[in-house]
Tab-separated table of C-alpha atoms in Angstrom:
chain	number	residue	atom	x	y	z
A	1	MET	CA	24.223	68.161	-34.957
A	2	THR	CA	26.941	69.012	-32.184
A	3	GLU	CA	27.669	72.537	-32.669
A	4	SER	CA	26.646	75.090	-29.922
A	5	PRO	CA	23.627	77.085	-30.468
A	6	ALA	CA	24.266	80.025	-32.857
A	7	SER	CA	22.644	82.643	-30.623
A	8	SER	CA	24.815	81.887	-27.420
A	9	SER	CA	27.168	84.692	-28.496
A	10	LEU	CA	25.308	86.426	-31.291
A	11	GLN	CA	22.104	88.475	-31.375
A	12	THR	CA	20.860	88.997	-34.926
A	13	ARG	CA	17.638	90.266	-36.502
A	14	LEU	CA	16.816	86.594	-37.076
A	15	THR	CA	16.952	85.695	-33.486
A	16	THR	CA	15.163	88.952	-32.516
A	17	THR	CA	12.164	88.178	-35.007
A	18	PHE	CA	12.100	84.472	-34.471
A	19	PRO	CA	13.500	83.712	-30.962
A	20	GLN	CA	13.077	79.886	-31.802
A	21	THR	CA	16.121	80.157	-33.968
A	22	ALA	CA	18.321	81.140	-31.072
A	23	SER	CA	18.622	77.658	-29.840
A	24	LEU	CA	19.506	76.237	-33.212
A	25	SER	CA	23.016	75.291	-34.091
A	26	ARG	CA	24.727	76.586	-37.354
A	27	GLN	CA	24.327	73.363	-39.156
A	28	ASP	CA	20.463	73.722	-38.391
A	29	LEU	CA	20.540	77.256	-39.633
A	30	GLU	CA	22.287	76.241	-42.777
A	31	ALA	CA	19.678	73.648	-43.370
A	32	LEU	CA	16.933	76.091	-43.022
A	33	ALA	CA	18.617	78.265	-45.554
A	34	TYR	CA	19.501	75.614	-47.873
A	35	ASP	CA	17.244	75.211	-50.754
A	36	ASP	CA	16.906	71.567	-51.743
A	37	TYR	CA	13.645	71.735	-53.749
A	38	PRO	CA	14.049	69.138	-56.582
A	39	THR	CA	14.585	70.932	-59.886
A	40	SER	CA	13.116	69.652	-63.097
A	41	GLN	CA	15.778	68.205	-65.404
A	42	PRO	CA	15.472	67.656	-69.227
A	43	HIS	CA	15.268	64.134	-70.139
A	44	ALA	CA	15.935	62.413	-73.422
A	45	PRO	CA	12.901	61.040	-75.207
A	46	SER	CA	12.288	57.450	-74.349
A	47	THR	CA	10.373	54.941	-76.377
A	48	THR	CA	9.479	52.808	-73.291
A	49	PRO	CA	5.960	53.113	-71.918
A	50	SER	CA	7.116	53.953	-68.587
A	51	SER	CA	8.622	57.120	-69.638
A	52	ALA	CA	5.133	58.842	-70.247
A	53	GLN	CA	4.405	58.511	-66.489
A	54	PRO	CA	5.432	61.705	-64.431
A	55	ARG	CA	8.140	61.060	-61.792
A	56	GLU	CA	7.232	61.479	-58.275
A	57	GLU	CA	9.217	64.310	-56.774
A	58	SER	CA	10.587	63.881	-53.344
A	59	ILE	CA	11.257	66.344	-50.547
A	60	GLY	CA	14.707	66.589	-49.275
A	61	PRO	CA	15.690	66.559	-45.442
A	62	ASN	CA	16.480	70.100	-45.456
A	63	GLN	CA	13.072	71.160	-46.773
A	64	ALA	CA	11.338	68.839	-44.282
A	65	PHE	CA	13.245	70.386	-41.673
A	66	PHE	CA	12.336	73.771	-42.838
A	67	GLU	CA	8.632	73.057	-42.950
A	68	ALA	CA	8.672	71.290	-39.607
A	69	PHE	CA	10.426	74.393	-38.062
A	70	LEU	CA	7.972	76.596	-39.749
A	71	HIS	CA	4.928	74.796	-38.497
A	72	SER	CA	6.392	75.055	-34.969
A	73	LEU	CA	6.465	78.696	-35.022
A	74	PRO	CA	3.915	80.461	-32.909
A	75	GLN	CA	3.172	82.919	-35.604
A	76	THR	CA	2.198	80.015	-37.751
A	77	GLN	CA	0.216	78.232	-35.273
A	78	ALA	CA	-1.635	81.486	-34.557
A	79	LEU	CA	-2.516	81.659	-38.272
A	80	TYR	CA	-3.620	78.054	-38.344
A	81	ARG	CA	-5.885	78.770	-35.345
A	82	THR	CA	-7.109	81.922	-36.972
A	83	HIS	CA	-7.951	80.036	-40.294
A	84	ALA	CA	-9.652	77.259	-38.416
A	85	ASP	CA	-11.722	79.857	-36.379
A	86	LEU	CA	-12.618	81.679	-39.530
A	87	LEU	CA	-13.684	78.317	-41.153
A	88	ARG	CA	-15.909	77.567	-38.007
A	89	SER	CA	-17.406	80.988	-38.177
A	90	ASN	CA	-18.257	80.817	-41.842
A	91	GLU	CA	-19.690	77.290	-41.403
A	92	ALA	CA	-21.944	78.613	-38.542
A	93	LYS	CA	-22.999	81.614	-40.581
A	94	ALA	CA	-23.661	79.301	-43.477
A	95	GLN	CA	-25.815	77.011	-41.372
A	96	ARG	CA	-27.706	80.085	-39.932
A	97	ASN	CA	-28.469	81.307	-43.442
A	98	LEU	CA	-29.899	77.940	-44.454
A	99	GLU	CA	-32.126	77.855	-41.509
A	100	ARG	CA	-33.312	81.333	-42.363
A	101	GLN	CA	-33.912	80.554	-46.103
A	102	ALA	CA	-37.435	78.987	-45.589
A	103	PRO	CA	-38.779	81.939	-43.450
A	104	LEU	CA	-37.210	84.402	-45.762
A	105	GLU	CA	-38.953	82.841	-48.661
A	106	ALA	CA	-42.266	82.947	-46.944
A	107	LEU	CA	-41.717	86.523	-46.020
A	108	ARG	CA	-40.860	87.461	-49.463
A	109	THR	CA	-44.006	85.798	-50.641
A	110	GLU	CA	-46.169	87.556	-48.191
A	111	THR	CA	-44.320	90.930	-49.020
A	112	GLN	CA	-45.083	90.377	-52.697
A	113	GLN	CA	-48.688	89.686	-52.053
A	114	LEU	CA	-48.996	92.807	-49.861
A	115	PHE	CA	-47.270	94.810	-52.594
A	116	ASP	CA	-49.603	93.600	-55.270
A	117	ARG	CA	-52.635	94.458	-52.910
A	118	ALA	CA	-51.324	98.008	-52.294
A	119	LYS	CA	-50.972	98.492	-55.939
A	120	SER	CA	-54.372	97.340	-56.543
A	121	LEU	CA	-55.804	99.689	-53.849
A	122	GLU	CA	-53.828	102.446	-55.305
A	123	ALA	CA	-55.419	102.005	-58.732
A	124	GLU	CA	-58.914	101.942	-56.917
A	125	TRP	CA	-58.211	105.251	-54.880
A	126	ALA	CA	-58.909	107.704	-57.906
A	127	ALA	CA	-62.476	106.310	-58.330
A	128	ARG	CA	-62.917	106.173	-54.441
A	129	GLU	CA	-61.654	109.735	-54.200
A	130	LEU	CA	-64.125	111.021	-56.670
A	131	GLN	CA	-66.874	109.418	-54.787
A	132	LEU	CA	-65.669	110.956	-51.427
A	133	ASN	CA	-65.636	114.313	-52.945
A	134	GLU	CA	-69.118	113.798	-54.233
A	135	ALA	CA	-70.370	112.607	-50.795
A	136	GLN	CA	-68.785	115.631	-49.131
A	137	LYS	CA	-70.392	118.124	-51.175
A	138	ARG	CA	-73.608	117.622	-49.199
A	139	PHE	CA	-71.724	118.830	-46.081
A	140	ASN	CA	-69.748	121.814	-47.358
A	141	PRO	CA	-70.747	125.098	-45.887
A	142	SER	CA	-72.483	126.472	-48.911
A	143	ALA	CA	-74.497	123.216	-49.088
A	144	LEU	CA	-75.342	123.311	-45.437
A	145	HIS	CA	-76.400	126.947	-45.661
A	146	PHE	CA	-78.671	126.245	-48.485
A	147	ASN	CA	-80.389	123.296	-46.739
A	148	LEU	CA	-80.819	125.577	-43.657
A	149	THR	CA	-82.482	128.281	-45.825
A	150	GLN	CA	-84.748	125.759	-47.631
A	151	SER	CA	-85.836	124.120	-44.255
A	152	ALA	CA	-86.799	127.574	-42.893
A	153	SER	CA	-88.825	128.405	-46.020
A	154	LYS	CA	-90.674	125.051	-45.761
A	155	LEU	CA	-91.447	125.796	-42.113
A	156	ASN	CA	-92.855	129.106	-43.009
A	157	ASP	CA	-95.107	127.703	-45.732
A	158	ARG	CA	-96.270	124.957	-43.527
A	159	SER	CA	-97.209	127.257	-40.817
A	160	GLU	CA	-98.978	129.458	-43.260
A	161	GLN	CA	-100.945	126.376	-44.499
A	162	LEU	CA	-101.973	125.397	-40.781
A	163	ALA	CA	-103.211	129.123	-40.176
A	164	ASN	CA	-105.122	129.101	-43.560
A	165	ALA	CA	-106.758	125.654	-42.647
A	166	PHE	CA	-107.800	126.962	-39.267
A	167	VAL	CA	-109.187	130.182	-40.547
A	168	GLU	CA	-111.078	128.518	-43.395
A	169	GLY	CA	-112.175	125.555	-41.177
A	170	LEU	CA	-110.500	123.097	-43.637
A	171	THR	CA	-109.161	119.654	-42.847
A	172	TYR	CA	-105.429	119.397	-42.051
A	173	PRO	CA	-102.991	116.568	-41.032
A	174	LYS	CA	-102.966	115.856	-37.402
A	175	ASP	CA	-99.145	115.886	-37.161
A	176	ASP	CA	-96.255	116.503	-39.384
A	177	SER	CA	-95.293	112.860	-39.985
A	178	GLY	CA	-96.626	112.908	-43.563
A	179	THR	CA	-98.799	109.879	-43.121
A	180	ALA	CA	-101.334	111.205	-40.473
A	181	GLU	CA	-105.023	111.485	-40.970
A	182	GLU	CA	-106.550	114.897	-41.801
A	183	ALA	CA	-109.129	116.511	-39.536
A	184	VAL	CA	-110.551	119.903	-38.741
A	185	VAL	CA	-107.983	121.869	-36.645
A	186	ASP	CA	-109.265	122.840	-33.195
A	187	GLU	CA	-108.088	125.982	-31.509
A	188	ALA	CA	-105.800	124.243	-28.846
A	189	SER	CA	-104.141	122.187	-31.466
A	190	PHE	CA	-103.675	125.244	-33.806
A	191	VAL	CA	-102.072	127.328	-31.008
A	192	ARG	CA	-99.576	124.659	-29.964
A	193	ARG	CA	-98.475	123.651	-33.417
A	194	TYR	CA	-98.428	127.061	-34.873
A	195	LYS	CA	-96.385	128.271	-32.073
A	196	GLN	CA	-93.856	125.347	-32.485
A	197	GLN	CA	-93.615	125.815	-36.210
A	198	ARG	CA	-93.016	129.643	-36.118
A	199	LEU	CA	-90.570	129.402	-33.360
A	200	LEU	CA	-88.485	126.820	-35.271
A	201	TYR	CA	-88.766	128.806	-38.307
A	202	HIS	CA	-87.406	132.111	-36.654
A	203	LYS	CA	-84.587	130.248	-35.092
A	204	ARG	CA	-83.344	128.619	-38.456
A	205	ARG	CA	-84.008	131.909	-40.311
A	206	LEU	CA	-81.847	133.724	-37.603
A	207	VAL	CA	-78.886	131.314	-37.878
A	208	ALA	CA	-79.134	131.435	-41.726
A	209	ASP	CA	-78.955	135.156	-41.695
A	210	ARG	CA	-76.043	135.342	-39.400
A	211	TRP	CA	-74.315	132.504	-41.253
A	212	ALA	CA	-74.710	134.659	-44.388
A	213	ARG	CA	-73.003	137.607	-42.560
A	214	ASN	CA	-70.011	135.351	-41.455
A	215	GLN	CA	-71.274	135.563	-37.704
A	216	VAL	CA	-71.495	131.962	-37.141
A	217	HIS	CA	-68.514	129.734	-36.394
A	218	TRP	CA	-68.767	125.965	-36.369
A	219	THR	CA	-66.564	123.885	-33.902
A	220	ASP	CA	-65.668	120.235	-34.346
């Protein structure tokens, strides 16, 4: 092709959008615009065996020139590079996903086991809560006040029994352990033990009375 470039004296939208066409001659531009795709033509039926095979369609020179020019465009090459980068990125992500598959399966199994364990503990919670409430009844304010009052009453009865044994000269346990031997209470032992029991009784009785009047405040 010997003609001068088409863009030497003419600036068009084509040369502006695709600067590569500025150096092409008119014949080259016509070749790019020419449609030489092979068209299918109806053929008469043939009885020969070779007619059943499809014919190979060839690409004309103008079409080959168009494709070569298209592939040389920077925009096309940029698209190819982007496509290749996306393929490599997808392959890398797929490889990472495959590497994470085994740990994720193990984590899923562990999570399922923990979930089943949590559901089992949740089912047991109702019974445990009843047991907890029953155990806490001994430590609520009313129960503690009742125990304190009963303890003071027992101390009062025990001190009266000690005094009666001393006055009557009867035998009495040597200590309050519950397993001590009994003997006649002498004066020194009586004074010491009676004083301790009455002192403890009055302390507990005083606290119980103040508690009943809401004058006792417990702190953690």
